[in-house]
């Protein structure tokens, strides 16, 4: 009698890729802001980030049953990025204002 072969467990995954255009220093700040979430993520959730040419690419992957968790994670990442970029913009505007005050008229 031939040995029975058990089918391997196959779980479907969902992967979301977010590309964030940025300049070099902004890219580094974005990745550093996202990394703590990556380290604290549950085993079933994978968050990868990498810096490309003027872009940060964030991939979020999990079993398809966890699609709502993927969405929540994506929302969090986008909130971090939005807040960070607004802060950088405010700092740059403030620095420009200081430079204008120092410049002779």
Tab-separated table of C-alpha atoms in Angstrom:
chain	number	residue	atom	x	y	z
A	1	UNK	CA	0.000	0.000	0.000
A	2	UNK	CA	1.512	3.349	-1.022
A	3	UNK	CA	2.259	5.878	1.688
A	4	UNK	CA	-0.204	8.709	1.883
A	5	UNK	CA	1.151	12.145	1.249
A	6	UNK	CA	-0.317	14.832	3.438
A	7	UNK	CA	-0.845	18.104	1.653
A	8	UNK	CA	1.363	20.863	2.944
A	9	UNK	CA	-0.348	23.672	4.729
A	10	UNK	CA	-0.705	26.605	2.390
A	11	UNK	CA	-1.819	29.926	3.769
A	12	UNK	CA	-2.653	32.788	1.457
A	13	UNK	CA	-0.966	36.062	2.313
A	14	UNK	CA	-1.749	39.649	1.578
A	15	UNK	CA	1.062	42.077	0.812
A	16	UNK	CA	0.672	45.832	0.654
A	17	UNK	CA	3.451	47.969	-0.789
A	18	UNK	CA	3.598	51.669	0.026
A	19	UNK	CA	6.033	53.904	-1.892
A	20	UNK	CA	6.784	57.235	-0.240
A	21	UNK	CA	8.689	59.810	-2.312
A	22	UNK	CA	11.220	61.705	-0.211
A	23	UNK	CA	14.683	63.207	-0.119
A	24	UNK	CA	17.609	61.375	1.458
A	25	UNK	CA	17.366	62.780	5.008
A	26	UNK	CA	13.583	62.468	4.998
A	27	UNK	CA	13.896	58.855	3.813
A	28	UNK	CA	16.180	57.987	6.721
A	29	UNK	CA	13.832	59.690	9.217
A	30	UNK	CA	10.826	57.796	7.815
A	31	UNK	CA	12.561	54.425	8.083
A	32	UNK	CA	13.693	55.191	11.639
A	33	UNK	CA	10.121	56.151	12.588
A	34	UNK	CA	8.699	52.911	11.181
A	35	UNK	CA	11.301	50.486	12.557
A	36	UNK	CA	9.998	50.338	16.157
A	37	UNK	CA	6.657	49.012	14.854
A	38	UNK	CA	8.519	46.409	12.859
A	39	UNK	CA	10.377	45.152	15.942
A	40	UNK	CA	7.219	44.940	18.042
A	41	UNK	CA	5.097	43.270	15.352
A	42	UNK	CA	3.589	39.846	16.049
A	43	UNK	CA	5.213	36.851	14.325
A	44	UNK	CA	2.479	36.619	11.700
A	45	UNK	CA	2.961	40.253	10.602
A	46	UNK	CA	5.989	41.192	8.512
A	47	UNK	CA	6.952	44.828	7.968
A	48	UNK	CA	9.881	45.542	5.661
A	49	UNK	CA	11.236	48.928	4.752
A	50	UNK	CA	13.971	49.954	2.378
A	51	UNK	CA	15.322	53.160	0.933
A	52	UNK	CA	15.561	53.446	-2.841
A	53	UNK	CA	16.319	56.383	-5.105
A	54	UNK	CA	14.387	59.209	-3.416
A	55	UNK	CA	11.755	56.784	-2.132
A	56	UNK	CA	11.013	54.671	0.915
A	57	UNK	CA	9.284	51.402	0.138
A	58	UNK	CA	7.308	49.802	2.963
A	59	UNK	CA	5.906	46.294	2.577
A	60	UNK	CA	3.383	44.900	5.007
A	61	UNK	CA	2.603	41.191	4.749
A	62	UNK	CA	0.338	38.886	6.754
A	63	UNK	CA	-2.034	35.940	6.348
A	64	UNK	CA	-5.120	36.991	4.425
A	65	UNK	CA	-7.274	36.285	7.500
A	66	UNK	CA	-5.513	39.241	9.126
A	67	UNK	CA	-6.412	41.734	6.401
A	68	UNK	CA	-7.929	44.170	8.909
A	69	UNK	CA	-4.708	44.124	10.941
A	70	UNK	CA	-2.773	44.872	7.756
A	71	UNK	CA	-5.089	47.798	7.112
A	72	UNK	CA	-4.663	49.093	10.673
A	73	UNK	CA	-0.884	48.793	10.366
A	74	UNK	CA	-0.938	50.618	7.034
A	75	UNK	CA	-3.038	53.382	8.612
A	76	UNK	CA	-0.502	53.697	11.455
A	77	UNK	CA	2.443	53.853	9.073
A	78	UNK	CA	0.735	56.544	7.004
A	79	UNK	CA	-0.063	58.555	10.162
A	80	UNK	CA	3.596	58.351	11.262
A	81	UNK	CA	4.822	59.429	7.857
A	82	UNK	CA	2.314	62.280	7.555
A	83	UNK	CA	3.158	63.609	11.032
A	84	UNK	CA	6.870	63.285	10.429
A	85	UNK	CA	6.790	65.064	7.073
A	86	UNK	CA	4.629	67.862	8.525
A	87	UNK	CA	7.140	68.277	11.367
A	88	UNK	CA	10.044	68.419	8.932
A	89	UNK	CA	8.156	70.971	6.829
A	90	UNK	CA	7.457	73.132	9.903
A	91	UNK	CA	11.100	72.996	10.984
A	92	UNK	CA	12.274	73.998	7.520
A	93	UNK	CA	9.802	76.903	7.415
A	94	UNK	CA	10.946	78.049	10.865
A	95	UNK	CA	14.600	77.823	9.805
A	96	UNK	CA	13.865	79.869	6.684
A	97	UNK	CA	12.150	82.498	8.849
A	98	UNK	CA	15.214	82.739	11.090
A	99	UNK	CA	17.484	83.069	8.042
A	100	UNK	CA	15.283	85.857	6.640
A	101	UNK	CA	15.486	87.794	9.936
A	102	UNK	CA	19.283	87.495	9.944
A	103	UNK	CA	19.668	88.666	6.336
A	104	UNK	CA	20.189	92.404	5.903
A	105	UNK	CA	17.323	94.042	4.053
